[in-house]
Tab-separated table of C-alpha atoms in Angstrom:
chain	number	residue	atom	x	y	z
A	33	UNK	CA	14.771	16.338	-35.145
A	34	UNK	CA	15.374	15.574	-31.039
A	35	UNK	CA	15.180	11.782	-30.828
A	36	UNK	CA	12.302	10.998	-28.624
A	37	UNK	CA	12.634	10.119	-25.146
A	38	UNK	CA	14.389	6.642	-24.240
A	39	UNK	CA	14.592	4.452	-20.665
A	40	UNK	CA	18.723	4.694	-19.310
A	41	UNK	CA	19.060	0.942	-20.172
A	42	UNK	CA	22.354	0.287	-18.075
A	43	UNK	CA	20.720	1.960	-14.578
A	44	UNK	CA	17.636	-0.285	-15.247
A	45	UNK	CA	19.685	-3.187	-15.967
A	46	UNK	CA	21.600	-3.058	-12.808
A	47	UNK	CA	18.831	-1.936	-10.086
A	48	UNK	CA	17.158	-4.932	-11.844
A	49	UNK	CA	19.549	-7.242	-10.590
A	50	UNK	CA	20.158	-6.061	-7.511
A	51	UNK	CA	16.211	-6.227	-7.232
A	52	UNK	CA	16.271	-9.976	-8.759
A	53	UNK	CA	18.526	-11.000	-5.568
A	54	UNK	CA	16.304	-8.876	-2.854
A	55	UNK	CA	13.145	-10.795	-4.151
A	56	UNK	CA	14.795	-14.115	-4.446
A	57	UNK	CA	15.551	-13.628	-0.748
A	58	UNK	CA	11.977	-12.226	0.307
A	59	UNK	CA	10.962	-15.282	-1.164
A	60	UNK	CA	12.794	-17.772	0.613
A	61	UNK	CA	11.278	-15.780	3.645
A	62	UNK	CA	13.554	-13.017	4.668
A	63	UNK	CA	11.257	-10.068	5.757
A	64	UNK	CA	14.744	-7.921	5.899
A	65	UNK	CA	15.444	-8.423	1.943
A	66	UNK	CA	11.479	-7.051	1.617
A	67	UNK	CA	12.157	-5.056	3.606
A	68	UNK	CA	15.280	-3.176	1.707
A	69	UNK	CA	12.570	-3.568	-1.399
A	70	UNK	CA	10.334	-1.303	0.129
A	71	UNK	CA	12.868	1.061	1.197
A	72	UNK	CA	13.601	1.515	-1.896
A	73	UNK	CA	10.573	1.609	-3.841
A	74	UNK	CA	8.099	3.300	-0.874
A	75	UNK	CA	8.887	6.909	-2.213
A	76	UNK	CA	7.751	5.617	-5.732
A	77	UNK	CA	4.700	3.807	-4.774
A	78	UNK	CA	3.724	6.754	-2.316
A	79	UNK	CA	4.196	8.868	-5.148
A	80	UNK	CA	2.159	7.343	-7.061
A	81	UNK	CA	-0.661	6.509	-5.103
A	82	UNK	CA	-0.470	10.585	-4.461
A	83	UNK	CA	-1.235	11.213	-7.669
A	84	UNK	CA	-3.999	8.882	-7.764
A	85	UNK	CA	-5.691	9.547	-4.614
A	86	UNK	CA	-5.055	13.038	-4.344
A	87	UNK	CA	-5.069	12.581	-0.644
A	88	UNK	CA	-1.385	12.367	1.708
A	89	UNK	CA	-3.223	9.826	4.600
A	90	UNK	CA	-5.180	7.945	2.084
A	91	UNK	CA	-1.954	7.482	-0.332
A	92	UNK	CA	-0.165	6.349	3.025
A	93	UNK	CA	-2.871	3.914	3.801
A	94	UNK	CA	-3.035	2.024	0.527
A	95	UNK	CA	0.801	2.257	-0.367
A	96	UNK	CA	1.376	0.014	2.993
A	97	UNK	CA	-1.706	-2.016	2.251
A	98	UNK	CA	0.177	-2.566	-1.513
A	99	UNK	CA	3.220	-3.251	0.351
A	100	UNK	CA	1.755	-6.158	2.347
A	101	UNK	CA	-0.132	-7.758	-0.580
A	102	UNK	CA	3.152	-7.242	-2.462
A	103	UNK	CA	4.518	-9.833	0.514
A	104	UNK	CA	1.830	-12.166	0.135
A	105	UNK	CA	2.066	-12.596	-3.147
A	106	UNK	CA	5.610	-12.955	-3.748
A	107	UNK	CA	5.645	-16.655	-3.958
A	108	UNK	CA	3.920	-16.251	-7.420
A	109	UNK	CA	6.121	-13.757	-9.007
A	110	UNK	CA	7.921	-15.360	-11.558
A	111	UNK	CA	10.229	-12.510	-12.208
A	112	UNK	CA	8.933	-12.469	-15.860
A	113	UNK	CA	8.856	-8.558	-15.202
A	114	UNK	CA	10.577	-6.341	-13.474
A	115	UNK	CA	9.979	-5.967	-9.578
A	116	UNK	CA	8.897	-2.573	-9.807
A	117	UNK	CA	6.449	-3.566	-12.610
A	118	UNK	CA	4.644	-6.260	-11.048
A	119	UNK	CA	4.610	-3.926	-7.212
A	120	UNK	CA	2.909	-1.255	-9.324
A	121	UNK	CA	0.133	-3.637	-10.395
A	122	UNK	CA	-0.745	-4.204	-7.246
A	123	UNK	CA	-0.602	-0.631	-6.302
A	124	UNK	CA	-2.821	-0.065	-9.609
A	125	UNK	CA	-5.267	-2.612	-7.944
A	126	UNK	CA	-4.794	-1.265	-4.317
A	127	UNK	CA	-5.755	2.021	-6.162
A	128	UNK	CA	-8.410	1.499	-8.055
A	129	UNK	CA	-10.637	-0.400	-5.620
A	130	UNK	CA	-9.821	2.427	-3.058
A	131	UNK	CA	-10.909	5.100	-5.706
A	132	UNK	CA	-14.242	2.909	-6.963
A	133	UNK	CA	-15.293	2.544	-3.252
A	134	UNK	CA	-14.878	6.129	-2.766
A	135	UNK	CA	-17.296	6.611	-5.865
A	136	UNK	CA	-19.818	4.182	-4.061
A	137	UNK	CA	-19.583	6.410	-1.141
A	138	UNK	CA	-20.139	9.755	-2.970
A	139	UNK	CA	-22.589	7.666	-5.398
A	140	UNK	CA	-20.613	9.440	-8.051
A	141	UNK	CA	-18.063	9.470	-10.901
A	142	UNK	CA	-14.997	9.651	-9.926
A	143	UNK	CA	-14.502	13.400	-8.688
A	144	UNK	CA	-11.420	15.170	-9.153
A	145	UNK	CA	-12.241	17.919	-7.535
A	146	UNK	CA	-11.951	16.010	-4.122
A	147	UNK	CA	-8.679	16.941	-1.864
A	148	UNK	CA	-7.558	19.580	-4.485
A	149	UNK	CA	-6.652	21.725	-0.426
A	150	UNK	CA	-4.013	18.762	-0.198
A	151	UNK	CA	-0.849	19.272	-1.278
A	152	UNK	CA	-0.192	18.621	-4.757
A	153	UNK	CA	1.724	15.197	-5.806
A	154	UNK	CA	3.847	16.407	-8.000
A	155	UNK	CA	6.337	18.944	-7.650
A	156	UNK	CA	8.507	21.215	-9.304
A	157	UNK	CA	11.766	20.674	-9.224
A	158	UNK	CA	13.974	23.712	-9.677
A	159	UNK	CA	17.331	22.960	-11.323
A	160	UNK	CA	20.625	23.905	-9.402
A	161	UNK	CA	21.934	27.177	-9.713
A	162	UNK	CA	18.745	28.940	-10.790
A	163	UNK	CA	18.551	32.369	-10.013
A	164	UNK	CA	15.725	33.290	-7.778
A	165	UNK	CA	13.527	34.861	-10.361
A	166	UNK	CA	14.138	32.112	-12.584
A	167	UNK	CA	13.448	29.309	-9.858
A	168	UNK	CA	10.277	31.324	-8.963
A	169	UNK	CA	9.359	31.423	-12.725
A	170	UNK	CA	10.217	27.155	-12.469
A	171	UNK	CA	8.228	26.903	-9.167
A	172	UNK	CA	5.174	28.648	-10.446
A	173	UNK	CA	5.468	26.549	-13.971
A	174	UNK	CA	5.811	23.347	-11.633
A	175	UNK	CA	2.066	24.403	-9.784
A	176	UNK	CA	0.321	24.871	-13.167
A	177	UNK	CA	1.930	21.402	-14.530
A	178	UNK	CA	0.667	20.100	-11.400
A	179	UNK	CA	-2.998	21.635	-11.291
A	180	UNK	CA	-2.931	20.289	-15.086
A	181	UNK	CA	-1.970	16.840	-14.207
A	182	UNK	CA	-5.292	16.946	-11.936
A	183	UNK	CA	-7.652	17.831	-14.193
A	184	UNK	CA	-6.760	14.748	-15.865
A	185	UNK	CA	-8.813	11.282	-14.954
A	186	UNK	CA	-6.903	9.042	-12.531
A	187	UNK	CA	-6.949	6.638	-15.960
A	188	UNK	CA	-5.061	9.401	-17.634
A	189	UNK	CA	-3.106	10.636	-15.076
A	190	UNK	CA	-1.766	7.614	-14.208
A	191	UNK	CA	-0.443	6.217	-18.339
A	192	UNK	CA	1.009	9.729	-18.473
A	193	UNK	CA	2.666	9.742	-15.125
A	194	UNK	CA	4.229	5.964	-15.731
A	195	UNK	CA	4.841	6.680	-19.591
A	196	UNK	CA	6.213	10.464	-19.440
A	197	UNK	CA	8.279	10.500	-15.701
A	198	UNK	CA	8.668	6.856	-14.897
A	199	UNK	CA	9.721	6.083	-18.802
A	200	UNK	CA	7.818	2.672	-18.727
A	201	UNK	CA	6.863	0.803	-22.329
A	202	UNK	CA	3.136	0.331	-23.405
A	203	UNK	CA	3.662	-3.214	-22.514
A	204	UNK	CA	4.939	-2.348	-19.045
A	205	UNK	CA	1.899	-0.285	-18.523
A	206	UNK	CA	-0.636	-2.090	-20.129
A	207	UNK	CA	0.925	-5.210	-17.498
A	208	UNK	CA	0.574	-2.835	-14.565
A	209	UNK	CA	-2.665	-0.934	-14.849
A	210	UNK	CA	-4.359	-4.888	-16.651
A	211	UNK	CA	-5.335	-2.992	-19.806
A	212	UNK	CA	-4.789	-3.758	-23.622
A	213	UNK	CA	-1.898	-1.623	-25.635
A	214	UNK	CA	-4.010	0.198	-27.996
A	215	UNK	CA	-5.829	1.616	-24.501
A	216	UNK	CA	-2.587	2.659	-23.313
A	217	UNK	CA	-1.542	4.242	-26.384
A	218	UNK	CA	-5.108	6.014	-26.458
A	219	UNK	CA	-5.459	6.978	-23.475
A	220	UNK	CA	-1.815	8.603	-23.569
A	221	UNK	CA	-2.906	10.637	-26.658
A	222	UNK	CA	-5.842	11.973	-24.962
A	223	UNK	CA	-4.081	12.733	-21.980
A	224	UNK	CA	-1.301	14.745	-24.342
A	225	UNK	CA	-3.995	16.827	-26.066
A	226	UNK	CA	-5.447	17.794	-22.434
A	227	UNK	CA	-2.401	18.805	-21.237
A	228	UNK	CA	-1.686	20.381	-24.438
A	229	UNK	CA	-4.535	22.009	-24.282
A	230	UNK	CA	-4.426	23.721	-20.437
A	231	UNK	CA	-0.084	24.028	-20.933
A	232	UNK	CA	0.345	25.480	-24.341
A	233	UNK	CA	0.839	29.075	-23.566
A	234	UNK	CA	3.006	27.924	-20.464
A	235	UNK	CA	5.331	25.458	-22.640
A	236	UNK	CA	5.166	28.031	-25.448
A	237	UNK	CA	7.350	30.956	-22.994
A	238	UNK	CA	9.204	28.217	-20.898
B	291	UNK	CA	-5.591	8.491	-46.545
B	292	UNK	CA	-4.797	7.144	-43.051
B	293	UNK	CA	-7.924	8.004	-40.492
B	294	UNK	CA	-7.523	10.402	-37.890
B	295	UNK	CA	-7.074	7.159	-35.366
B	296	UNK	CA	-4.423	5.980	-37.456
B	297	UNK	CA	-2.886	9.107	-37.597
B	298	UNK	CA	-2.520	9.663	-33.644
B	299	UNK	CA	-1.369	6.453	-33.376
B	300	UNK	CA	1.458	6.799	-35.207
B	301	UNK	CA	2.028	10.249	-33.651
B	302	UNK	CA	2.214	8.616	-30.168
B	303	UNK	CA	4.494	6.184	-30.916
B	304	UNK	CA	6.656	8.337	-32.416
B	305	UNK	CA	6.891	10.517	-29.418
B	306	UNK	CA	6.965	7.860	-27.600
B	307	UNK	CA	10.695	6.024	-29.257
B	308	UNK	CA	8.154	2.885	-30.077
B	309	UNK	CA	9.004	2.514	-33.713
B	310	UNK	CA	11.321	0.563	-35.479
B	311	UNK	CA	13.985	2.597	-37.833
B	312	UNK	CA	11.862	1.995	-40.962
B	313	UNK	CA	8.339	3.489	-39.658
B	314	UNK	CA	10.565	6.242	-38.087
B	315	UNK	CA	11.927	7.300	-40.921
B	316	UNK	CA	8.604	6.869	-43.111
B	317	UNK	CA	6.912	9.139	-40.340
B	318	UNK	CA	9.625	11.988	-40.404
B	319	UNK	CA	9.534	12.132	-44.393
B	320	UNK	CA	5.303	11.959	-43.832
B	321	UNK	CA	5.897	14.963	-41.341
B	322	UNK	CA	8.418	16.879	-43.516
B	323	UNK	CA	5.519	17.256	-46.100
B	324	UNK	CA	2.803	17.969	-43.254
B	325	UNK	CA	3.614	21.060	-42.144
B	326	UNK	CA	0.719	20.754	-39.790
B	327	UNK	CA	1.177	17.675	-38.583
B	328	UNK	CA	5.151	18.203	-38.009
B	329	UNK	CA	3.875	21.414	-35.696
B	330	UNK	CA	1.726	19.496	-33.529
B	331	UNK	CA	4.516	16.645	-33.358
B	332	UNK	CA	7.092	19.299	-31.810
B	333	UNK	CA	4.297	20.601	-30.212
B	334	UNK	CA	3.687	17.223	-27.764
B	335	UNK	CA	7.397	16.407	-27.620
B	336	UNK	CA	7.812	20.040	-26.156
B	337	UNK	CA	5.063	19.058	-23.919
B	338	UNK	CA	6.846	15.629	-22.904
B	339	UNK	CA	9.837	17.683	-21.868
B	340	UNK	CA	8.202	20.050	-19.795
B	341	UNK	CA	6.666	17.152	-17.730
B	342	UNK	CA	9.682	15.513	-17.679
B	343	UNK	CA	11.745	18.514	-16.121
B	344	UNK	CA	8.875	19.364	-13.738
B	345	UNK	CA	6.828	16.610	-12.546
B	346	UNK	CA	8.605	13.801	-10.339
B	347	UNK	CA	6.564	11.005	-9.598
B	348	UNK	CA	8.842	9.805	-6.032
B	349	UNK	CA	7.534	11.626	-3.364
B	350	UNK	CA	9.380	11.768	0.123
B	351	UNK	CA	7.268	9.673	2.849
B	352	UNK	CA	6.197	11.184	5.975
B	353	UNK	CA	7.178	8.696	8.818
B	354	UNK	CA	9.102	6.567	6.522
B	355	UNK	CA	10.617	4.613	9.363
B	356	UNK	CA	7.402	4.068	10.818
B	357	UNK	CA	5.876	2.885	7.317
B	358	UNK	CA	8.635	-0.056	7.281
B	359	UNK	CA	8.559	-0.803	10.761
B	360	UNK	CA	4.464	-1.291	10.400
B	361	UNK	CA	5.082	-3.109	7.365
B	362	UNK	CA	7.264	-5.664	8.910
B	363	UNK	CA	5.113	-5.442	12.118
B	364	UNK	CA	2.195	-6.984	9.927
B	365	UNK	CA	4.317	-9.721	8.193
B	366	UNK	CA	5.291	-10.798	11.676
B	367	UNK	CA	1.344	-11.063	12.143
B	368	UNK	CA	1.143	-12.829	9.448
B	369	UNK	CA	3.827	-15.607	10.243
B	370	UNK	CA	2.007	-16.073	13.551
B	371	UNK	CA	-1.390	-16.449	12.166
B	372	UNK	CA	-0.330	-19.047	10.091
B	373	UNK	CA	1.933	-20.605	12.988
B	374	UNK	CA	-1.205	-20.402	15.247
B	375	UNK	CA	-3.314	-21.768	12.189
B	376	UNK	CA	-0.828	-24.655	11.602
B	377	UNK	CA	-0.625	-25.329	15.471
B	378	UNK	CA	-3.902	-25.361	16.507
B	379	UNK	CA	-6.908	-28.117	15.445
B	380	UNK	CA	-9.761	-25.371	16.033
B	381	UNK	CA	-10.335	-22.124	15.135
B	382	UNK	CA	-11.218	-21.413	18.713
B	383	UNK	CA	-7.986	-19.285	19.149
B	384	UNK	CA	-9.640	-16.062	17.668
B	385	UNK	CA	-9.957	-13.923	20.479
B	386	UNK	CA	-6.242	-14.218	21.187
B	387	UNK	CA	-5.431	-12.459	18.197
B	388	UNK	CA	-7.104	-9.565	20.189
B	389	UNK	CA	-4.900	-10.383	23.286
B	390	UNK	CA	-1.852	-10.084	21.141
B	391	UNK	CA	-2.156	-6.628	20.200
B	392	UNK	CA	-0.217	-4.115	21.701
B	393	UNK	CA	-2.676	-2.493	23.710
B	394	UNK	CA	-3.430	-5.955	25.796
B	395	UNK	CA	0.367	-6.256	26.816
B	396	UNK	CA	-0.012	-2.351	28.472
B	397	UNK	CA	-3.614	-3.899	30.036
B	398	UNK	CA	-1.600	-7.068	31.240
B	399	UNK	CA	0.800	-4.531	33.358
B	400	UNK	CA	-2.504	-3.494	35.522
B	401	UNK	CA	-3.120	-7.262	36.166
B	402	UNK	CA	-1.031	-9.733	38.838
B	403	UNK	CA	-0.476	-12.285	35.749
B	404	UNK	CA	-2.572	-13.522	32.847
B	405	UNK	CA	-2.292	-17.049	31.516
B	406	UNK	CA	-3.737	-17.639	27.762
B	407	UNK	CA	-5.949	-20.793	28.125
B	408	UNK	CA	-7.730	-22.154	24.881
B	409	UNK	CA	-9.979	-25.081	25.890
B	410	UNK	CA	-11.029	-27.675	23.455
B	411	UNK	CA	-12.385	-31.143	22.948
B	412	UNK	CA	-10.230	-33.947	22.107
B	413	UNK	CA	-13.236	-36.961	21.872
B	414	UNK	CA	-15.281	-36.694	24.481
B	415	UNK	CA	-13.741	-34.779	26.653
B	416	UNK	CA	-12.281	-31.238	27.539
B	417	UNK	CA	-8.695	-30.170	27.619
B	418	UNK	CA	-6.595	-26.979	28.374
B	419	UNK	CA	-3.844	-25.871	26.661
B	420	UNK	CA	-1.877	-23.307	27.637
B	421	UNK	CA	-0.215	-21.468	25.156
B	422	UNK	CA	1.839	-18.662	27.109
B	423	UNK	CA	2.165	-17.052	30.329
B	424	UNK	CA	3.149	-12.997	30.875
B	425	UNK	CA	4.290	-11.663	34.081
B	426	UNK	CA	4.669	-7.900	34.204
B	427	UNK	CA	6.590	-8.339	37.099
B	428	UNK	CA	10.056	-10.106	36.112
B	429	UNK	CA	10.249	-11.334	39.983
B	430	UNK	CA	6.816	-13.150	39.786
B	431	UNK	CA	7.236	-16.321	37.825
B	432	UNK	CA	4.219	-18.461	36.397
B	433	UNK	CA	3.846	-21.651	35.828
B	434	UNK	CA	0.552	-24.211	35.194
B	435	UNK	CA	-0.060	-27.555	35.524
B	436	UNK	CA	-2.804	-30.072	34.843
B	437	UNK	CA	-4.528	-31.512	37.680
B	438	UNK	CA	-5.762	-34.858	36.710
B	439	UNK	CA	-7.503	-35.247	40.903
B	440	UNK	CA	-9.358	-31.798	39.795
B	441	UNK	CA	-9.641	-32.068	36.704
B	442	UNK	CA	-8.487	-28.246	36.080
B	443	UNK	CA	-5.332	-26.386	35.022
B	444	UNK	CA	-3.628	-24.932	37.655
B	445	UNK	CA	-1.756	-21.830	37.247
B	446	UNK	CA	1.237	-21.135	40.166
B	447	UNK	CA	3.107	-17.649	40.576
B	448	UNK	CA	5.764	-17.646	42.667
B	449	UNK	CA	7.263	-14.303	44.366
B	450	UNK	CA	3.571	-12.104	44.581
B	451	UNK	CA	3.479	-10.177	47.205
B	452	UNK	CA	0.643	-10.949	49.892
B	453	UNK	CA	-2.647	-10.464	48.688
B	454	UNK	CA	-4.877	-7.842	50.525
B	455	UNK	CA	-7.398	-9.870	52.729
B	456	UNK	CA	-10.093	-7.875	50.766
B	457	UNK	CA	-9.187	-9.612	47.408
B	458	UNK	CA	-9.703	-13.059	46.783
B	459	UNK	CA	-8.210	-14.739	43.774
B	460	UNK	CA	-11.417	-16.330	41.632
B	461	UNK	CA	-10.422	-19.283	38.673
B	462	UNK	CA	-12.068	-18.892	35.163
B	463	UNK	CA	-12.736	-21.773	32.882
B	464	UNK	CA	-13.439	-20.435	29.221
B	465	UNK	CA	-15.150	-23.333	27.506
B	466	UNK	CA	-15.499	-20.969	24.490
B	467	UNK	CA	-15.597	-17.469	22.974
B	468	UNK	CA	-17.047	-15.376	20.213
B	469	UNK	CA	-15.073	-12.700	18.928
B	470	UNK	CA	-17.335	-9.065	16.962
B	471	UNK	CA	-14.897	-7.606	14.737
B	472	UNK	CA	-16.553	-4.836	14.319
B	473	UNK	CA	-16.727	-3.817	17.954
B	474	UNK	CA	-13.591	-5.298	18.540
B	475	UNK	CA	-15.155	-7.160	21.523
B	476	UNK	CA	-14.109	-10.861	22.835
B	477	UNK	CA	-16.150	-12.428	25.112
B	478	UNK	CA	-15.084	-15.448	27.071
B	479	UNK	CA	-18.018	-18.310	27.938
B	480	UNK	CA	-17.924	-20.824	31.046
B	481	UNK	CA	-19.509	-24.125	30.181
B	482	UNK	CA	-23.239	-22.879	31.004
B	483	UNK	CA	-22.572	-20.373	28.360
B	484	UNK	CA	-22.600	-17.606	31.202
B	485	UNK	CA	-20.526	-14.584	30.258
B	486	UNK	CA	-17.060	-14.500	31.891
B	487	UNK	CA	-15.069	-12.335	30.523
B	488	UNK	CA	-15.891	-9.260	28.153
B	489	UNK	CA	-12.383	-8.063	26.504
B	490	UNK	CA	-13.331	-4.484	24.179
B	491	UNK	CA	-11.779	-1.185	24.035
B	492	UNK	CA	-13.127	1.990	25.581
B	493	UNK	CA	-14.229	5.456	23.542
B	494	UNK	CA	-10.274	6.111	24.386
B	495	UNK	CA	-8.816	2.945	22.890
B	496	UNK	CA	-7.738	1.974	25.747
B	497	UNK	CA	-8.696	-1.944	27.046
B	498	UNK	CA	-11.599	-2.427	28.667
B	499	UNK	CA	-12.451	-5.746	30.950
B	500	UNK	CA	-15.799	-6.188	31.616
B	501	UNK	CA	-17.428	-9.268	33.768
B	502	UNK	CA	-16.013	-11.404	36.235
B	503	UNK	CA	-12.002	-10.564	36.341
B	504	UNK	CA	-9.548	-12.438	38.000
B	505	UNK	CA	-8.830	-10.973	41.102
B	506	UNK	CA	-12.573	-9.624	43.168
């Protein structure tokens, strides 16, 4: 049986670190050591706010906005998580009040539908040395993973994006998106049968 | 009989690498008796690799230099808000947040000179500060002063060139202002409370002085 899927402990360990001093020097004040942080966490947070928002400008928009609450509030992280971990909450945050404003505004539930002419957030990735038919075949499984992932709610989107790609713990999410475990862990298994459900015969001849 | 609940939880932590060695184990023996449940086990984790292989959640940034250099553009703001907050006993200094943005240094360039006055009340009576001077013209250099005799601040530029006899040079006194965010409008009051000064930006962004300017 394939072991399941584990977090590369020595790469985390030592970005960690080398996060640990950048933070300690943001802050004491230094606005180059923050800004080496978001250097190298801006494709990340961008990312993810794509996913989220569905929407290039918008994701722009709030990932700076994150970025500059991130700054404010670095006095009070205690480092009692990683850096990454406790900038994603406040992306979560950032998020989530952009998304429940644009529900005010469309006096709505949150609508999926919206920006699906945008380009998609995430992206195949065809593996070196493909041949062309068989990176067209990856390319063209990569756009239905993709329209898949956007059927799901931006609550289940966003556990199966930080679980399944990002490899963060239950803990780490449930710290990051300010929900209980047992509503990450649900909301992951919902998310699974979903994508189960609109994948299966693509998984099934991949 | 576990529940369906209890069931899918243990299913999702299993996929997942969240159990110890012990429930592991327990769960693989469960699953090499559950035919059905061992299917839709291989099932998910053949799911978890697919989105693993395809789906990256980094995304390249369009204008990434720009993103940072905004980014520390607003910290910057920040450390002078607070240096302006620290500095200054009133909160009177509002409307030169306005003046500070970029767009007032490129309307400064159309003007001789522009001091930045703030005028408040130390007991009973009025006093200038002056908190910076800007020449656009590196030749001109400006200076100020307070005259006791007139009671005013006086503000000297050396090196102008003559001043066309139809212009006259005219003084301003802002005893106060009131800043609308939302139209992103200053304007400046003399002690009567008549309007001096009205600081905004036109339908092209571009800064727009209304009112009584410096130089008629």
């Amino acid at each position: 049986m394939t072991s399941p899927s584990t977090i590369p402990d020595a790469q985390a360990e030592g970005s960690a670190a080398a996060d640990s001093e950048l933070v300690k020097r943001a802050q004491g004040g230094d606005s180059q050591a923050f800004d080496q942080l978001v250097t190298k966490y801006r494709g990340k947070v961008y990312g993810m706010c794509h996913h989220l928002l569905q929407n290039e400008q918008d994701a722009w928009d709030i990932a700076q906005e994150a970025f500059i609450k991130a700054w404010r509030a670095l006095p009070s992280f205690k480092m009692d998580s990683s850096f990454y971990t406790w900038l994603y909450r406040i992306v979560h945050n950032c998020s989530y009040d952009w998304l429940r404003k644009r529900r005010i505004q469309s006096d709505g539930e949150f609508d999926d539908e919206i920006h699906r002419d945008v380009a998609a957030g995430a992206e195949a990735v065809p593996r070196d040395g493909l041949r062309p038919d068989q990176a067209l075949k990856n390319k063209e499984l990569g756009a239905r993973i993709t329209a898949a992932i956007e059927q799901l709610t931006p609550e289940h989107r966003e556990v199966m994006l930080l679980r399944e790609v990002e490899g963060l713990s239950y803990e780490e999410i449930a710290a990051a998106t300010d929900s209980q475990t047992g509503t990450v862990m649900s909301r992951l298994f919902y998310a699974r049968k979903k994508l189960q459900e609109l994948l299966k015969d693509a998984y099934e001849n991949a | 009989m576990k529940t369906p609940e209890q069931q899918n939880e243990k299913l999702t932590r299993w996929l997942d690498g969240a159990m110890n060695d012990a429930e592991r184990a327990a769960f693989e023996t469960e699953m090499a008796d559950n035919p059905v449940l061992r299917a839709e086990a291989d099932d998910l984790q053949q799911l978890g690799g697919l989105l693993r292989s395809h789906v990256v959640t980094e995304k390249t940034m369009p204008h990434a230099d720009f993103f940072n250099s905004q980014i520390q553009e607003r910290i910057a703001e920040l450390h002078r808000s607070e240096a302006r907050a620290k500095s200054q006993p009133s909160g009177a200094a509002a409307w030169l947040d306005w003046l500070r943005k970029p767009w007032a240094i490129a309307a400064a360039t159309a003007m001789v000179a522009f001091g930045f006055f703030l005028t408040h009340f130390t007991e009973d009576k009025p006093q200038t500060i002056v908190l910076g001077l800007y020449t656009p013209n590196p030749s001109v250099r400006a200076t100020s002063y307070h005259s006791s005799e007139a009671d005013a601040t006086v503000l000297m530029l050396d090196g102008l060139d003559p001043i066309p006899e139809n212009k006259d040079i005219t003084a301003i006194n802002v005893d106060h202002s009131e800043t609308d965010p939302q139209l992103a409008a200053t304007t400046l009051y003399d002690a009567d409370g008549k309007i001096l000064l009205v600081m905004a930006l036109d339908s092209r962004n571009q800064p727009l002085f209304l009112g009584k300017g410096i130089i008629q």
